[in-house]
Coordinates of C-alpha atoms in Angstrom, one line a residue:
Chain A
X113 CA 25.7 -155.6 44.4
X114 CA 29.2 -155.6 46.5
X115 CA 31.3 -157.4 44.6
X116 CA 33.9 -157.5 47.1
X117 CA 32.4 -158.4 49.7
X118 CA 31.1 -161.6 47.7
X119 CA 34.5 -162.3 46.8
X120 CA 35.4 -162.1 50.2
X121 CA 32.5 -164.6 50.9
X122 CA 33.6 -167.3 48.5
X123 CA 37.3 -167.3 49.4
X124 CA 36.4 -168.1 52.8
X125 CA 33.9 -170.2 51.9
X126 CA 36.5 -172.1 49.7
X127 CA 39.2 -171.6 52.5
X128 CA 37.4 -173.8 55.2
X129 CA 36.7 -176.2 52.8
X130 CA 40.5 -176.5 51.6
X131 CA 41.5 -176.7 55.5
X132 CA 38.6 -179.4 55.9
X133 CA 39.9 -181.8 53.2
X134 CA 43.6 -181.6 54.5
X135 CA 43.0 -182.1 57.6
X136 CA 40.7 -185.2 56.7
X137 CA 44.0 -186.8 56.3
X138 CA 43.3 -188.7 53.2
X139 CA 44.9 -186.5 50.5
X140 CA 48.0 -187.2 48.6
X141 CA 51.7 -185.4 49.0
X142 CA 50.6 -183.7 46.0
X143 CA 47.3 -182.7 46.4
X144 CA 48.4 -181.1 49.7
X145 CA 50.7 -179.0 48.3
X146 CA 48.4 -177.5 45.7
X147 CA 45.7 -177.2 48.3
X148 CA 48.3 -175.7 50.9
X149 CA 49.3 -173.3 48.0
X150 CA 45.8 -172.3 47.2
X151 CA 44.5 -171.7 50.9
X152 CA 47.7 -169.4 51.9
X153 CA 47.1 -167.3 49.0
X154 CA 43.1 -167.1 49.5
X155 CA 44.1 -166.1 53.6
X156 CA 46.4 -163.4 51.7
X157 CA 43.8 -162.1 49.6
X158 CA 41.1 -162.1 52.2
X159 CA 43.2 -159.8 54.5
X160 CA 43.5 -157.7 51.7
X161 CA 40.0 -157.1 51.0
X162 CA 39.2 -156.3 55.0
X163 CA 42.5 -154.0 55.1
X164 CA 41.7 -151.9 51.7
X165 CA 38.2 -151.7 52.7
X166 CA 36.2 -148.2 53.1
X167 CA 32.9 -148.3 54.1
X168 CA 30.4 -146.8 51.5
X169 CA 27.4 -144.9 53.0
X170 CA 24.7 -143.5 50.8
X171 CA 21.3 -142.3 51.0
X172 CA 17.9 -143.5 49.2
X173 CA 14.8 -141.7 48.2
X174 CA 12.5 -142.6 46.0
X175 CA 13.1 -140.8 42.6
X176 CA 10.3 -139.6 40.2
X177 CA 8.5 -142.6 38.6
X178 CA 9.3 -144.5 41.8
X179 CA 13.5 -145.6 40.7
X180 CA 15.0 -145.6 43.9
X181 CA 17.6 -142.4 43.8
X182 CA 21.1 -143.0 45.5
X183 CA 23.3 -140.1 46.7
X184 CA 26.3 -140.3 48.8
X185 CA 25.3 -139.6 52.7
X186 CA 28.1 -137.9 54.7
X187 CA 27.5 -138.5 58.3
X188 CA 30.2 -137.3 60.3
X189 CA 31.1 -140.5 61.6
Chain B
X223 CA -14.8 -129.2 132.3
X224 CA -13.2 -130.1 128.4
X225 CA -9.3 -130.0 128.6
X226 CA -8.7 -126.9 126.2
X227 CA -6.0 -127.6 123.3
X228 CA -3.9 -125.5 121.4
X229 CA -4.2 -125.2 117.5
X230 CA -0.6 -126.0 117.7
X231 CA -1.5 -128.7 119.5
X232 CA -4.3 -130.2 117.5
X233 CA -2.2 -129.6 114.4
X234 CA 0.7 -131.5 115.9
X235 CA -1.9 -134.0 116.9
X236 CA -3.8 -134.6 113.3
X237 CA -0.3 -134.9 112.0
X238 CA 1.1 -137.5 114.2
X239 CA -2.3 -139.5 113.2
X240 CA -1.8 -138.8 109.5
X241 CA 2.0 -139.5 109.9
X242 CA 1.2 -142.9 111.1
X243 CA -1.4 -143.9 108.8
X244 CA 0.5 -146.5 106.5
X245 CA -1.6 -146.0 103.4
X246 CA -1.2 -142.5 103.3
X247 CA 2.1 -142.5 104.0
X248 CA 2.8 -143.8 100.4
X249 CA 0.3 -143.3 97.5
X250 CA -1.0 -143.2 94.3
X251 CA -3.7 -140.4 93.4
X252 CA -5.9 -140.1 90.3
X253 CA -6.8 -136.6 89.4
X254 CA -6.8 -133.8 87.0
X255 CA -4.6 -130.9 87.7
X256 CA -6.2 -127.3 88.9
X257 CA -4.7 -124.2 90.2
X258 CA -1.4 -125.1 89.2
X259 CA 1.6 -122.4 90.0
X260 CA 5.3 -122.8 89.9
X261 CA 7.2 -120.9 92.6
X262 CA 10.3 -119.4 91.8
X263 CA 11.6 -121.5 94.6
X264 CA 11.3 -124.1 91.8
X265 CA 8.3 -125.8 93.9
X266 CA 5.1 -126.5 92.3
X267 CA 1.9 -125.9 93.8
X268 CA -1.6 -127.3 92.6
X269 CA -4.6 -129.0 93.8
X270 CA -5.9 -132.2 92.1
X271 CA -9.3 -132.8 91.8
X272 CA -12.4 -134.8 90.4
X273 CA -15.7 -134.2 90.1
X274 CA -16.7 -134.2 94.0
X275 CA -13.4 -133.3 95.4
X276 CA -10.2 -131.3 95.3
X277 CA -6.7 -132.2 97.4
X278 CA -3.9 -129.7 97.7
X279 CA -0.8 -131.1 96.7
X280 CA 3.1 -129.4 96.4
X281 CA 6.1 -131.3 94.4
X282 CA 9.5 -129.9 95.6
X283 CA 11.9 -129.0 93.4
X284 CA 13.9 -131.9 94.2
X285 CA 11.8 -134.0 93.0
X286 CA 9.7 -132.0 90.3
X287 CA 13.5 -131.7 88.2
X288 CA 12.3 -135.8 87.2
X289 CA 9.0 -134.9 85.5
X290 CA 8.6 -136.0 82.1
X291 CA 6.0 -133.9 81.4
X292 CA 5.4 -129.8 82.1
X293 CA 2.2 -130.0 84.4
X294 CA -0.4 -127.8 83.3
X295 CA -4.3 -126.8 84.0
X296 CA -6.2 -130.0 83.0
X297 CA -4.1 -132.4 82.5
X298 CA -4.9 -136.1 84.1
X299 CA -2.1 -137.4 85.7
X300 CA -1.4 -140.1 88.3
X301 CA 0.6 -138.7 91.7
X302 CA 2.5 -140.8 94.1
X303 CA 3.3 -139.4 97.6
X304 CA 3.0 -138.8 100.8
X305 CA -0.4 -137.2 102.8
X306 CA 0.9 -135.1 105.5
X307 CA -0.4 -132.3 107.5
X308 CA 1.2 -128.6 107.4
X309 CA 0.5 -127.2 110.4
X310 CA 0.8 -123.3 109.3
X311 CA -1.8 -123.9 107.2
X312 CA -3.7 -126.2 108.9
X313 CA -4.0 -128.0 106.3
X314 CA -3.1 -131.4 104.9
X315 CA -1.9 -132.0 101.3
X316 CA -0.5 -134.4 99.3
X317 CA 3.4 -134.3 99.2
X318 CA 3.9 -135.3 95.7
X319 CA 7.6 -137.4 95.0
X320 CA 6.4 -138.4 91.4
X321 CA 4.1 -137.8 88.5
X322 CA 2.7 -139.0 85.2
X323 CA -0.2 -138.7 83.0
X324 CA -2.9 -141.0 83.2
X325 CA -2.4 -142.1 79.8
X326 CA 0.6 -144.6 80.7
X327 CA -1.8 -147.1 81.7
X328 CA -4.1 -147.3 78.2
X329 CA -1.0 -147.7 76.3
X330 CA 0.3 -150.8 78.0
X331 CA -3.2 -152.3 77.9
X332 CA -3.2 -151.7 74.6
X333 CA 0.4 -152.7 73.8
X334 CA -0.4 -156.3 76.1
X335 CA -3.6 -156.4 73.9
X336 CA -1.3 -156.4 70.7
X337 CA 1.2 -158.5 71.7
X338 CA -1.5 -161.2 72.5
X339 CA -3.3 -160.7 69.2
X340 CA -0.2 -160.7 66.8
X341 CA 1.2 -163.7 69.2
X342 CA -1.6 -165.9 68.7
X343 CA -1.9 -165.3 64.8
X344 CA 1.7 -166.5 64.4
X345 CA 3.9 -163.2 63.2
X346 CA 6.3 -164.0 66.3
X347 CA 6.7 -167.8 65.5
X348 CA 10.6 -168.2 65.4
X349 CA 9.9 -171.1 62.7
X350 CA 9.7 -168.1 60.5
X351 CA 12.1 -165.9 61.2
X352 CA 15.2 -165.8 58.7
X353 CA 18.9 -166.3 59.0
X354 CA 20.7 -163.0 59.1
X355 CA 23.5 -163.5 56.6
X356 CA 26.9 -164.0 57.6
X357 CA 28.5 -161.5 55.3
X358 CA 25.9 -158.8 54.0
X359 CA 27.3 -156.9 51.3
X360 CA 24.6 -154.2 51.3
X361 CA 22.8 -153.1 54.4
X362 CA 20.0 -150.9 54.7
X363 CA 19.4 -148.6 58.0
X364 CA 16.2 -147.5 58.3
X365 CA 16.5 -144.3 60.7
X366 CA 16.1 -140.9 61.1
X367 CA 19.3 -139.5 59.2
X368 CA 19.3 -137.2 61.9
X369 CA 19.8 -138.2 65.9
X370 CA 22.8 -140.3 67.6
X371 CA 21.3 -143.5 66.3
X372 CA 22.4 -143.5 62.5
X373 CA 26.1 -142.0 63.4
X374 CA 26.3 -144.7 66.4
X375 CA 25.6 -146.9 63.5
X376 CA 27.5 -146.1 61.3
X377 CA 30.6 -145.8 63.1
X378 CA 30.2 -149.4 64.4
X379 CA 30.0 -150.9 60.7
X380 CA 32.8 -148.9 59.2
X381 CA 35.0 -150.1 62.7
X382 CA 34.0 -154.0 62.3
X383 CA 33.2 -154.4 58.2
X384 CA 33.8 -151.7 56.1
X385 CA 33.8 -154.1 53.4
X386 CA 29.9 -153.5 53.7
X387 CA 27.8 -151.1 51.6
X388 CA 25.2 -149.1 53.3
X389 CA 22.3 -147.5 52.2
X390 CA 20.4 -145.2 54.3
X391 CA 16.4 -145.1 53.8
X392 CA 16.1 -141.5 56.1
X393 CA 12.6 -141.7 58.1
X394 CA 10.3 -140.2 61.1
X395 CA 10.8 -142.3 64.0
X396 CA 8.2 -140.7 65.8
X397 CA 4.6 -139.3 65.3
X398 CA 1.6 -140.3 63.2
X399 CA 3.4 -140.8 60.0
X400 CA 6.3 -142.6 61.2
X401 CA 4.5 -146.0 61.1
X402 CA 3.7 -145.6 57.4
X403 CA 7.0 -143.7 56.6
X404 CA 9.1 -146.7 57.9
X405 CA 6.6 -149.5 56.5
X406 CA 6.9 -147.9 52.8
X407 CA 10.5 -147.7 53.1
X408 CA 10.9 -151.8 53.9
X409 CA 8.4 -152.3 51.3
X410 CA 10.2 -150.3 48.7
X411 CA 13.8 -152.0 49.7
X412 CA 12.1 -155.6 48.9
X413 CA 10.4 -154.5 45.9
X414 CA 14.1 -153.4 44.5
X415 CA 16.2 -155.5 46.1
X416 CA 18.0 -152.9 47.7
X417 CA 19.9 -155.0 50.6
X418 CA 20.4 -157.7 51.8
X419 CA 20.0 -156.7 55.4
X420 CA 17.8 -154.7 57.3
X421 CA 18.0 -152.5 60.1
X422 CA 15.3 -150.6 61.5
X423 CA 15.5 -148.3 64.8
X424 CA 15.8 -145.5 66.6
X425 CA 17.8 -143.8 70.0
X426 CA 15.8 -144.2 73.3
X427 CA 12.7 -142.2 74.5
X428 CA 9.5 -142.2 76.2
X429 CA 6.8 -144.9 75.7
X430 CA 4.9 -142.2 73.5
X431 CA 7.8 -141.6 71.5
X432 CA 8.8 -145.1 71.0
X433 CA 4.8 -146.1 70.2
X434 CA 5.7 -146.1 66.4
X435 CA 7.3 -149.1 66.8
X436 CA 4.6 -150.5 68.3
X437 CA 2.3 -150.4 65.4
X438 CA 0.0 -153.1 64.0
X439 CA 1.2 -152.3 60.1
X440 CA 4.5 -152.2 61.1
X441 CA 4.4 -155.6 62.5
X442 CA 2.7 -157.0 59.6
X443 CA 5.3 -155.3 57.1
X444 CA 7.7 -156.2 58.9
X445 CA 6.9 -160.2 58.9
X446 CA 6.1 -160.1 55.4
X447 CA 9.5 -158.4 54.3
X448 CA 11.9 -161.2 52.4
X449 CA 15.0 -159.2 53.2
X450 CA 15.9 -160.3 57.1
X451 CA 15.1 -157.5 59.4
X452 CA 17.0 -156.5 62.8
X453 CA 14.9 -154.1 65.2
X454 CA 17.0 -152.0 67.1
X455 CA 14.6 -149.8 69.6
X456 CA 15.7 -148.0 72.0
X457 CA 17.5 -148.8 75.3
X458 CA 18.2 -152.0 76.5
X459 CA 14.8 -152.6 78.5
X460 CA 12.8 -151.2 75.9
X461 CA 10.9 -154.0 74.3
X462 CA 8.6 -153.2 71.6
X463 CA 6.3 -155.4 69.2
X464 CA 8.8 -154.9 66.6
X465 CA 11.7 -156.3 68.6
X466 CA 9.0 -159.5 68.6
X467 CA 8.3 -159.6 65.1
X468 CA 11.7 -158.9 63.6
X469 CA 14.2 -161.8 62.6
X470 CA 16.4 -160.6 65.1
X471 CA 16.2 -158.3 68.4
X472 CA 18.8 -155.8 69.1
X473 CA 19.3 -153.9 72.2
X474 CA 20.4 -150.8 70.8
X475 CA 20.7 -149.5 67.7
X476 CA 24.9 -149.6 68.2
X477 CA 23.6 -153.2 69.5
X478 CA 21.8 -153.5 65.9
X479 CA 25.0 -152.5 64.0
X480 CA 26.9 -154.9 66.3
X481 CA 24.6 -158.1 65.1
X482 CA 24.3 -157.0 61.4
X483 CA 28.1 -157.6 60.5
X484 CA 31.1 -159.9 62.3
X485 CA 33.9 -158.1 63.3
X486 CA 36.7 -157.3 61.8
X487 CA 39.2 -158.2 64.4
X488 CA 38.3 -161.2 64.9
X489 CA 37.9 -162.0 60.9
X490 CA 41.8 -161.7 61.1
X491 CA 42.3 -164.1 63.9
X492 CA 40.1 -166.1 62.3
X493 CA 42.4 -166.0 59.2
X494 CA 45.4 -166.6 61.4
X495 CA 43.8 -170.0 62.7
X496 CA 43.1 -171.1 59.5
X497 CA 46.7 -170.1 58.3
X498 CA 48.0 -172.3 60.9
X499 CA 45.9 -175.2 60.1
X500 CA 47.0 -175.0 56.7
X501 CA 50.8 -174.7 58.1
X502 CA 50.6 -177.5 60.6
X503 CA 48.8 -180.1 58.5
X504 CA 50.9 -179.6 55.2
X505 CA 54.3 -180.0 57.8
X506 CA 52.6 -183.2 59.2
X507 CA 51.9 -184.3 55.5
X508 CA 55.3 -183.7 54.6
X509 CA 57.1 -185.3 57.7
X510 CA 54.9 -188.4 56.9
X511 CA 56.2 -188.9 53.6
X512 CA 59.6 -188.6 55.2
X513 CA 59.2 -191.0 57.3
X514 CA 57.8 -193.5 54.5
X515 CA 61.1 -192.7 51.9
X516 CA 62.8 -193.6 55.2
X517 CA 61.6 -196.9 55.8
X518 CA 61.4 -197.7 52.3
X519 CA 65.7 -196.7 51.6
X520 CA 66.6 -198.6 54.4
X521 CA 65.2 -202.3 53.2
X522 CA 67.8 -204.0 51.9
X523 CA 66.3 -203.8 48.1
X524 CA 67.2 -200.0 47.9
X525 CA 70.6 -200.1 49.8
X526 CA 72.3 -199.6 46.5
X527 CA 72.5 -201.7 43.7
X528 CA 75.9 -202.7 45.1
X529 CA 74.6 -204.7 48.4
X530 CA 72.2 -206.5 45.3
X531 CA 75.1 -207.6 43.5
X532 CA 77.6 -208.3 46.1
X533 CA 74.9 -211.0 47.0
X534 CA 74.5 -212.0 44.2
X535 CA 77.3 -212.6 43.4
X536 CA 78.0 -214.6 46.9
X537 CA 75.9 -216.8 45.7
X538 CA 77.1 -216.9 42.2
X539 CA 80.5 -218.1 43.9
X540 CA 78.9 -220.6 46.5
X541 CA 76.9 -222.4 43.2
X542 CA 80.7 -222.3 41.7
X543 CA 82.3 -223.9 44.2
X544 CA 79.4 -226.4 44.3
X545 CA 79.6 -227.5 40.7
X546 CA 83.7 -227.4 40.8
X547 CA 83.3 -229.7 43.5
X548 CA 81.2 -231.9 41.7
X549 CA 83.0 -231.7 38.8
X550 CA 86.2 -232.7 40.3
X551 CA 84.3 -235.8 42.0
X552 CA 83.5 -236.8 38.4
X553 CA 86.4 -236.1 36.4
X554 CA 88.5 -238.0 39.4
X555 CA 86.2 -241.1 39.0
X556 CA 86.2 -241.1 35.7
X557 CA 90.0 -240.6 35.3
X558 CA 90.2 -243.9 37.8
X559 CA 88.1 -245.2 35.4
X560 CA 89.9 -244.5 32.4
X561 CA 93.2 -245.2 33.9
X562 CA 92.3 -248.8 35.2
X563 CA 91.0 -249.5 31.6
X564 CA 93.9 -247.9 30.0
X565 CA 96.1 -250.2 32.1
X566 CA 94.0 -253.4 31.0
X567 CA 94.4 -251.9 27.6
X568 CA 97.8 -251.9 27.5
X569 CA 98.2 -255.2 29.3
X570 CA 96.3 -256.5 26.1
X571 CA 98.7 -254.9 23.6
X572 CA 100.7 -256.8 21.7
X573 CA 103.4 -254.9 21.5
X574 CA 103.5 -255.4 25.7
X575 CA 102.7 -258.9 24.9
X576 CA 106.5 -258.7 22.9
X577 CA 108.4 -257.0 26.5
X578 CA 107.1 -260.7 27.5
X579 CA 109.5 -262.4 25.1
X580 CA 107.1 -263.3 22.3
X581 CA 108.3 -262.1 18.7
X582 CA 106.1 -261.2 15.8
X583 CA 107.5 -263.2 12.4
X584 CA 106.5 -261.2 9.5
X585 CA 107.8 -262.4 5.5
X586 CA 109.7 -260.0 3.4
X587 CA 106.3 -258.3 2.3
X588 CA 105.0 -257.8 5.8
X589 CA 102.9 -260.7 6.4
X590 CA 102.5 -262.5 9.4
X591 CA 103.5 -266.1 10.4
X592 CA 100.5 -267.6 11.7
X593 CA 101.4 -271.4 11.5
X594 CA 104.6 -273.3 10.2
X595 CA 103.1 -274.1 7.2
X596 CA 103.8 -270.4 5.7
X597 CA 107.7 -270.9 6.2
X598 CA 109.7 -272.9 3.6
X599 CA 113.4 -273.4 4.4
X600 CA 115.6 -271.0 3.0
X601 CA 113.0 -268.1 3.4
X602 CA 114.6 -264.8 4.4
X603 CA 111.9 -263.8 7.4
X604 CA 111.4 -260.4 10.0
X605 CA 111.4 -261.4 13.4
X606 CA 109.8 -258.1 15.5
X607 CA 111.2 -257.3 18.7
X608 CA 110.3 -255.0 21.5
X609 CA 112.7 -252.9 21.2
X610 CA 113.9 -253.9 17.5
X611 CA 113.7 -256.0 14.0
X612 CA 115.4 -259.2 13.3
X613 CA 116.6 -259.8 9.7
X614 CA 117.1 -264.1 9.9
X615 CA 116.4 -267.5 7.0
X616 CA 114.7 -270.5 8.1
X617 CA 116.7 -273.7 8.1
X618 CA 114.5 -275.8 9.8
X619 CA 110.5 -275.8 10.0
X620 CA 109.0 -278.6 12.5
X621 CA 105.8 -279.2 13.8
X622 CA 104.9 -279.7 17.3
X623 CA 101.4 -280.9 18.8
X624 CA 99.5 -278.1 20.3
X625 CA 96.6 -278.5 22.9
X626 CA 95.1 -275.1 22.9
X627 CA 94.9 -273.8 19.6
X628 CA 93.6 -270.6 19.2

């Protein structure tokens, strides 16, 4: 349904974990680096997401034969 | 004779009594509202009655500006004041500070009534309430699309998550068919899966206008729904059996908006902490395995191959030295050896037996003279020297007795 938002959702999901594990202390000199790599670039793209966003406001009735009908709903905000 | 009183007096006299009086000098009249004439002063006039008596009562406009309600002919109310006397008159009246229709009281029996009902059969146990989910990607506002509450709404998600969607279900929030309006649109965002969120509300108002929210279907839709609902009714004190049955009680619609969604602001220091984390525990990783290399180029293995061999080789010489040592010990003894036996040897040659005056007597063909009996007279012999060879002839041979032969 929002597939940026879900995004969003799974890289910080991922995130915590990554900051978890390294700071458990018991990964390799390796490892770390990859995991380091990986979180910096999810924190990148999660700022991304919340900077770009736009909120997206519409309206639903319910259509003929009951399908729900969706039109953009301008509200002055 | 009677003392004789003025009607100022007796006024002034009833008045002081009624001033006095503690109950009448604050309460709470039951009536239905007769005669009833606004002044251009902006006071009202009007007598309240029931069915065996009437009481004259005026509301200044000071205090009239607060009604809720426009008084008329008929209407039950409740009045709260003050009984007083006005002397021109001669008269006493109610002095009315406040006013409301009777029906208040019904509808928070009946609302108590509710609560108890619904309470006991389990639609407010918090067991089964639902988790409002920590990033919604679709929410659905169930509002009047008209009215300060949608656009206070709005405005607070698109300031703290525009990375929401939102869908508006547009509703009454008041009157007969709100109830029904607002429980077929829950019903019809769970039959579609049309959020994941819910948020149903409306701006502040009277208990009569906010009795929708009060309703017994409502309530029941509302616990049966799967997606998680937030009710958001009103003003902050304004507590209605939705706000009971709903996974989550909001203030304030802007109060609902606030709950549905984290905020963005704090998302990015959020982001920053973990940033750091990640910064300060990689550096800490990293200084660790410094500090290991360290330790482990400083033993002596790893000081250069050079340290190894010079060592070694220290020891190669000291093992040298050693076997030298032991080799000179041995060749010296055995030279001492050799030597001593080489000297007996030579003692024992015969040619150093000659140096000690014996002579070797050898024939012409190189044989030896043993005994006397190999000479004849006349025989040309070799007589050997140390240091030479004798050419000579026997002229004599003669035998001598010899003890020790060998």
């Amino acid at each position: 349904m929002n597939q940026k938002n879900k995004t969003f959702e799974e890289n910080m999901d991922r995130l915590e974990q990554i900051v978890r594990a390294m700071e458990k202390g018991d990964v390799a000199l390796e490892e770390s680096l990859k995991l380091f790599q990986e979180g910096t670039s999810l924190v990148q793209s999660c700022t991304k997401l919340l900077d770009e966003a736009e909120l997206q406001v519409t309206k639903i009735t319910a259509g003929a034969e009951g399908a729900p009908e969706e039109v953009p709903f301008d509200a002055e905000i | 004779m009677q003392q004789t009183l003025t009607v100022t007096d007796v006024n002034a006299y009833i008045q002081d009594k009624l001033d006095r009086d503690i109950l009448l000098s604050s309460v709470a009249v039951k009536g239905e509202i007769s005669n009833y004439k606004l002044y251009p002063s902006g006071h009202h006039y009007f007598t309240l009655k029931d069915e065996n008596s009437a009481l004259k009562c005026v509301m200044f406009k000071g205090n009239a500006f607060r009604l809720r309600f426009k008084p008329e002919n008929g209407t039950k109310v409740i009045a709260l004041g003050k009984i007083s006397v006005f002397p021109r008159d001669g008269a006493y009246q109610l002095y009315c500070t406040a006013m409301a229709i009777d029906g208040i009281g019904d509808l928070h029996a009946a609302f108590e009534e509710l609560k108890k009902k619904l309470s006991k059969e389990g639609l407010f146990d918090s067991g089964h309430k639902k988790q409002i989910p920590e990033y919604p990607g679709t929410i659905g506002i169930v509002t009047s699309s008209a009215g300060a509450a949608v656009h206070d709404m709005l405005r607070i998600l698109a300031k703290r998550y525009p990375l929401a969607k939102v869908r508006l279900f547009p509703v009454r929030v008041q009157g007969v068919e709100a109830p029904g309006e607002i429980c077929a649109a829950i019903k019809y965002a769970n039959m579609h899966s049309l959020a994941d969120l819910l948020i149903i509300g409306r701006g502040g108002g009277s208990i009569e206008d906010l009795w929708t929210f009060n309703d017994e279907n409502l309530a029941r839709t509302i616990y049966n729904s799967q997606i998680p609902i937030i009710s958001a009714v009103g003003h902050e004190p304004d507590v209605t059996i939705s706000d009971f049955v709903a996974d989550l009680r909001a203030a304030t619609p802007s109060n609902g908006a606030e709950l549905a969604v984290p905020d963005m602001q704090a998302l990015f220091q959020q982001l920053d902490g973990l940033q750091e984390r990640l910064n300060a525990t990689i550096l800490r990783v990293i200084r660790l395995g410094r500090l290991r290399l360290n330790a482990l180029s400083s033993s002596s293995a790893m000081q250069g191959p050079t340290m190894y061999i010079a060592q070694r080789r220290k020891s190669l010489e000291l093992l040298r030295s050693r076997m030298t040592a032991v080799q000179s010990r041995c060749l010296y003894g055995n030279k001492q050896r050799f030597m001593s036996l080489a000297a007996k040897l030579d003692a024992m040659s015969p040619l150093k037996v000659l140096t000690r005056g014996y002579s070797l007597t050898t024939a012409q063909d190189g044989t030896v003279f043993h005994s006397i009996k190999q000479a004849k007279p006349g025989e040309s012999i070799n007589i050997r020297l140390a240091d030479g060879l004798l050419s000579a002839s026997i002229t004599d041979v003669e035998e001598i007795e010899n003890e020790s032969k060998e």
